[in-house]
CSV table of C-alpha atoms in Angstrom, one decimal:
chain,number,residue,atom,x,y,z
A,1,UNK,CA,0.0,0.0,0.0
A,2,UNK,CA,1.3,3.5,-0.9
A,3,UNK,CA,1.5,7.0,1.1
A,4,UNK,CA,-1.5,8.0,-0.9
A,5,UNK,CA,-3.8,4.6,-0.4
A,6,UNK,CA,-3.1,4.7,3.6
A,7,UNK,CA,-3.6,8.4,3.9
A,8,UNK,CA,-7.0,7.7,2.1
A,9,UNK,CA,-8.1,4.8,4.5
A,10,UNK,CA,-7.3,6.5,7.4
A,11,UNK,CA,-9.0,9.6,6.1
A,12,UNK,CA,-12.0,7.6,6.1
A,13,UNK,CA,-11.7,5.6,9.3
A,14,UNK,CA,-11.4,9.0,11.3
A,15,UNK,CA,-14.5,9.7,9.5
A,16,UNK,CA,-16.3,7.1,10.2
A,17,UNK,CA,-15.0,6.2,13.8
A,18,UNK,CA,-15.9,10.0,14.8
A,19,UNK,CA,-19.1,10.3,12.9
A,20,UNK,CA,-21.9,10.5,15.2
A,21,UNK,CA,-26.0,9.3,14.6
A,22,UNK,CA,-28.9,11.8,14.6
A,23,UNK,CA,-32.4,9.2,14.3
A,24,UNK,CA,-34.8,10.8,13.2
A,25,UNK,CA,-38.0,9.1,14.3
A,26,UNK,CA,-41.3,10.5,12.4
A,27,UNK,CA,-44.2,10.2,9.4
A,28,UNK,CA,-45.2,11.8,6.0
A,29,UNK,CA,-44.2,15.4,7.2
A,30,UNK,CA,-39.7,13.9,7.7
A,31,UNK,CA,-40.5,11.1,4.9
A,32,UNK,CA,-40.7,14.1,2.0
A,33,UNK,CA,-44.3,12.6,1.3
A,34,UNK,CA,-44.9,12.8,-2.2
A,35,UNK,CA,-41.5,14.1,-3.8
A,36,UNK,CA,-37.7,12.8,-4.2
A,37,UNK,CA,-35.8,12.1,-0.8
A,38,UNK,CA,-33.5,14.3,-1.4
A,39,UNK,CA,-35.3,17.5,-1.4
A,40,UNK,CA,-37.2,16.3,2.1
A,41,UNK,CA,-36.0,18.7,5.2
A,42,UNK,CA,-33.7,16.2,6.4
A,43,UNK,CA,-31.8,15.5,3.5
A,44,UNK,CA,-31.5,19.7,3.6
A,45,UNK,CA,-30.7,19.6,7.1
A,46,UNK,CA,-28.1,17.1,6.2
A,47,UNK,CA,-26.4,19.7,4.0
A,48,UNK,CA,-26.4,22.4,6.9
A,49,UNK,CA,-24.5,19.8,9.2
A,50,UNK,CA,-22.3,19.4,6.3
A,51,UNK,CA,-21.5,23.1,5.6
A,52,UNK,CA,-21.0,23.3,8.8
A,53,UNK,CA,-18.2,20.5,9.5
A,54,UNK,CA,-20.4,19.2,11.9
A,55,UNK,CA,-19.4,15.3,12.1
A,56,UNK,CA,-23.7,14.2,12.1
A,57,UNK,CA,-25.2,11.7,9.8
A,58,UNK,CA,-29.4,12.1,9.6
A,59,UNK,CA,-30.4,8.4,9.8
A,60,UNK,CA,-34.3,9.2,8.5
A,61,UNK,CA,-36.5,6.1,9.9
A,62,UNK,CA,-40.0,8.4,9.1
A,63,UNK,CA,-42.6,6.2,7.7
A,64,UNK,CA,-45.5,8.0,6.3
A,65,UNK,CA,-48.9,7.6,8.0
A,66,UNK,CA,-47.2,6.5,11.1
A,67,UNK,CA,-48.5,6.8,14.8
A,68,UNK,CA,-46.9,6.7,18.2
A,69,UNK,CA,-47.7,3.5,18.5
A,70,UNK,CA,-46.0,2.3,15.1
A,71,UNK,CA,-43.5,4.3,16.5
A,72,UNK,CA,-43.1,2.0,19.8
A,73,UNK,CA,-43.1,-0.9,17.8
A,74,UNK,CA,-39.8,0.0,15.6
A,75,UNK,CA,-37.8,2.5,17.8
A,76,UNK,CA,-36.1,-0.1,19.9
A,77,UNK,CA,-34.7,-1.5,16.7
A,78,UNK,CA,-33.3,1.6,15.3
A,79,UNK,CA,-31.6,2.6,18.5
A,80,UNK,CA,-29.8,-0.2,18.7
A,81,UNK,CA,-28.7,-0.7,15.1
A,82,UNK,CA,-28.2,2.9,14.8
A,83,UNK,CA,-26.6,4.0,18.5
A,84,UNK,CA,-27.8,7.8,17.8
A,85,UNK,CA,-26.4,10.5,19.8
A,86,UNK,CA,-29.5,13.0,19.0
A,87,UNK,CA,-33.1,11.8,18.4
A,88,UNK,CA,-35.4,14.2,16.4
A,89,UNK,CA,-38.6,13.5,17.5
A,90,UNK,CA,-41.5,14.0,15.2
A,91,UNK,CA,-44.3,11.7,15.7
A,92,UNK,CA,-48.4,12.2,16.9
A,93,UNK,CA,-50.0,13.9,14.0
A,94,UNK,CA,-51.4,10.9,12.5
A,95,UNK,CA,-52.7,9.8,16.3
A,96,UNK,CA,-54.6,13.2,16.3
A,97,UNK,CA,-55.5,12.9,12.9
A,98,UNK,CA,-57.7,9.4,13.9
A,99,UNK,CA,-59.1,11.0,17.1
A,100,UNK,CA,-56.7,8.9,19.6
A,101,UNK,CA,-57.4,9.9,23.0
A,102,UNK,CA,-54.6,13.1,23.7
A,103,UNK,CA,-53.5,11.3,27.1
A,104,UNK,CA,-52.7,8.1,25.0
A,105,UNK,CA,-50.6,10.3,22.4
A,106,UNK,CA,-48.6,11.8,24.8
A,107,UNK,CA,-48.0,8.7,27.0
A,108,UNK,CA,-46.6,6.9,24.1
A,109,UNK,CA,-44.7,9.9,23.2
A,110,UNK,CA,-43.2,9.7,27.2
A,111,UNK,CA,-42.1,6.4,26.1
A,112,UNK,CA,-40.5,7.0,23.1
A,113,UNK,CA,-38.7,9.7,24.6
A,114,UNK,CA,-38.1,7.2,27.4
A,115,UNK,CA,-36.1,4.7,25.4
A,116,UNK,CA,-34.2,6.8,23.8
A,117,UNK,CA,-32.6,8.7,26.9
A,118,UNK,CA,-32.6,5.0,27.8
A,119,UNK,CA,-30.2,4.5,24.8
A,120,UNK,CA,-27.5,7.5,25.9
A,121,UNK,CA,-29.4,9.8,23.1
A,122,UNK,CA,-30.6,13.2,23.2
A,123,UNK,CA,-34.1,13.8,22.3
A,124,UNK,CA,-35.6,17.2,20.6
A,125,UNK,CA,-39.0,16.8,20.6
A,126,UNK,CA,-40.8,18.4,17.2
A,127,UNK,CA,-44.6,19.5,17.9
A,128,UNK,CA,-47.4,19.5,15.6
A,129,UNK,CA,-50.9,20.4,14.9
A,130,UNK,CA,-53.9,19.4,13.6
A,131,UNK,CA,-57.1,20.8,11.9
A,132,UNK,CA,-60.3,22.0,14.4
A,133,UNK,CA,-62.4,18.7,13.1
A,134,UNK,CA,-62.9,17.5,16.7
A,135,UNK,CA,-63.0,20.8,18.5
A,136,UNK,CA,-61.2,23.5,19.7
A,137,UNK,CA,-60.5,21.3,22.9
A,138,UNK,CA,-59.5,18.3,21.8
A,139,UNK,CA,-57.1,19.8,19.7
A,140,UNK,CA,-55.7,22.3,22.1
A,141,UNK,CA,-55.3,19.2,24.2
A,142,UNK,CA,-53.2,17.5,21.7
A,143,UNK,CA,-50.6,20.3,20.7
A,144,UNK,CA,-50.5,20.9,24.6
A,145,UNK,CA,-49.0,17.2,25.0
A,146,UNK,CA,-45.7,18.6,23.0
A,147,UNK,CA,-44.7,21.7,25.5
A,148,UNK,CA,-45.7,19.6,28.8
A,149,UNK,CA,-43.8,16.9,27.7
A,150,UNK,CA,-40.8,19.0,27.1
A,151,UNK,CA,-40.8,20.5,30.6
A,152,UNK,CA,-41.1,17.5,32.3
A,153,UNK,CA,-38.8,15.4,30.2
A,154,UNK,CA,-36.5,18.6,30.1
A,155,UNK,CA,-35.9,17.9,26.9
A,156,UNK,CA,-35.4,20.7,23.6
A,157,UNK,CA,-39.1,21.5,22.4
A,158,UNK,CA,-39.3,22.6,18.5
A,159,UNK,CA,-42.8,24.8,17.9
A,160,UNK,CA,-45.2,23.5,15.2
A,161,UNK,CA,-42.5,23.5,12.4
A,162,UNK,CA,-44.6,24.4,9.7
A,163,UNK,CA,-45.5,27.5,11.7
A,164,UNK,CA,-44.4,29.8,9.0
A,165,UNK,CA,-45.6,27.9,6.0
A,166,UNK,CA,-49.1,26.3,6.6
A,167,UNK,CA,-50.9,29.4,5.3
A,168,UNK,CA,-48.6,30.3,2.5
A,169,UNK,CA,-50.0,29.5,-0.8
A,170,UNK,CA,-47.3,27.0,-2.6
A,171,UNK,CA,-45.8,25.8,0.8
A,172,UNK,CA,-48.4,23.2,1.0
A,173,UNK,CA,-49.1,20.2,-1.0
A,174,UNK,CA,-52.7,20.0,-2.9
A,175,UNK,CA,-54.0,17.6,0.1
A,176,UNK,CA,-54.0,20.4,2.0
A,177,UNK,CA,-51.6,18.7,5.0
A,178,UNK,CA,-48.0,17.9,3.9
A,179,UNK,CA,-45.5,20.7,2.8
A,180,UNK,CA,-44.8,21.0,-0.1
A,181,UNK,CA,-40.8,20.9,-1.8
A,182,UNK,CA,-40.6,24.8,-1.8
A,183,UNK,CA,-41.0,24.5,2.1
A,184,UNK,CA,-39.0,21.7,3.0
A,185,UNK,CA,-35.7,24.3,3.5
A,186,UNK,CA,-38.0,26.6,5.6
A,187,UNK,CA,-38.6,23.8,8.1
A,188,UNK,CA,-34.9,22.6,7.9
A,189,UNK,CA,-33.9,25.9,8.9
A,190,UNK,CA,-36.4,25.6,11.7
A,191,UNK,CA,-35.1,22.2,13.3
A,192,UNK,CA,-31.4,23.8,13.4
A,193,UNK,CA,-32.2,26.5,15.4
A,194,UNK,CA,-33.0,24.3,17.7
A,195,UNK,CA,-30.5,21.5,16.9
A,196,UNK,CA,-27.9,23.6,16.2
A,197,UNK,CA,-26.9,24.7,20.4
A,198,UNK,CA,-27.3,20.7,21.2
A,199,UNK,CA,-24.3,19.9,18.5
A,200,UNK,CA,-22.5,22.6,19.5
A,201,UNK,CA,-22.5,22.0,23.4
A,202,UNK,CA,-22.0,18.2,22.6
C-alpha cells in the first residue's frame, strides 16, 4: 500500500470512527411525502451539518402515516442498530389525525422519549398540529401534549414547524396537509435553530 492509499483509509476511518448518529423518528411530514428524498428537510438539514463541518449523519426512519404506537413498535430496533447520539422527534400527527385519546398520544410519546434517553441519546421533541375537526379542545389538548412533555422530560421543544408555512399558498401540497418541496428548506432551517446549540454544546 502506498503513502497516498493509507492516507486515504485513514482519512475515512477517522471519519467514520468520529461520525456520530442523529435518528430521526417521524411520518409523512420527515418522509418528503410525495417528492424525491432528497429535497425532504432532512436531507436539507443534512447539508447544513455538512457546511457546517459538523461530524452528524441524519439516519431518517419516518414512515408516512405513522403513529406513536407504530412508533413503539420499531424504535427499539433503530436505537440499537443505529446507536444515535440525538433523536429528532416528530411523531403524533397521525394519532390526532384518527381522534386517539390526547393522554394516549402523549404517553406513548413519554415512552418513546423514554427509550431513547434509555439508549444515551438526546431527544428534541418536534410539535405539531392538527385541523379543528374534533373541536377546539380536543385539539388544544393534543398540541398541549408537545410543551408539557418537554418541561417534564427537560428535553429541547421545536414549535409547530410548519408554523411559518401552513398558510402560505405554494408551501403546501394540494392535500391540503403535507408541505410542499418549496417549504422543506423553511422547516430545515427551523429544526437547526434548535438543533444547532445541542451539537455545539456536545
Amino acid at each position: 500500500m502506498n503513502k497516498f492509499s493509507l492516507m486515504v483509509v485513514l482519512a475515512l476511518f477517522s471519519t467514520t470512527l468520529f461520525a456520530k448518529n442523529i435518528l430521526v423518528l417521524g411520518d409523512s411530514i420527515s418522509a418528503a411525502h410525495n417528492m424525491p428524498t432528497e429535497k425532504g428537510w432532512v436531507n436539507v438539514l443534512q447539508q447544513t451539518l455538512n457546511a457546517n463541518d459538523l461530524p452528524y449523519t441524519l439516519i431518517n426512519k419516518s414512515i408516512s402515516g405513522d403513529t406513536t404506537r407504530g412508533g413503539l413498535a420499531r424504535i427499539d430496533k433503530a436505537l440499537e442498530q443505529y446507536k444515535p447520539e440525538i433523536v429528532l422527534l416528530e411523531l403524533g400527527a397521525n394519532d390526532g389525525l384518527r381522534g386517539f385519546p390526547p393522554f394516549l398520544i402523549k404517553k406513548n410519546l413519554r415512552e418513546l422519549i423514554k427509550r431513547s434517553q434509555k439508549a444515551g441519546a438526546q431527544v428534541l421533541i418536534l410539535s405539531m398540529r392538527i385541523p379543528t375537526n374534533y373541536g377546539k379542545r380536543y385539539t388544544d389538548m393534543f398540541y398541549n401534549n408537545y410543551p408539557d412533555l418537554a418541561e417534564e422530560m427537560d428535553i429541547p421543544f421545536v414549535p409547530f414547524i410548519l408554523e411559518d408555512i401552513a398558510l402560505v399558498q405554494g408551501m403546501i401540497q394540494k392535500d391540503g396537509l403535507h408541505p410542499s418541496a418549496k417549504a422543506q428548506p423553511i422547516i430545515a432551517d427551523k429544526v437547526w435553530r434548535y438543533l444547532e446549540p445541542v451539537l455545539r454544546a456536545d
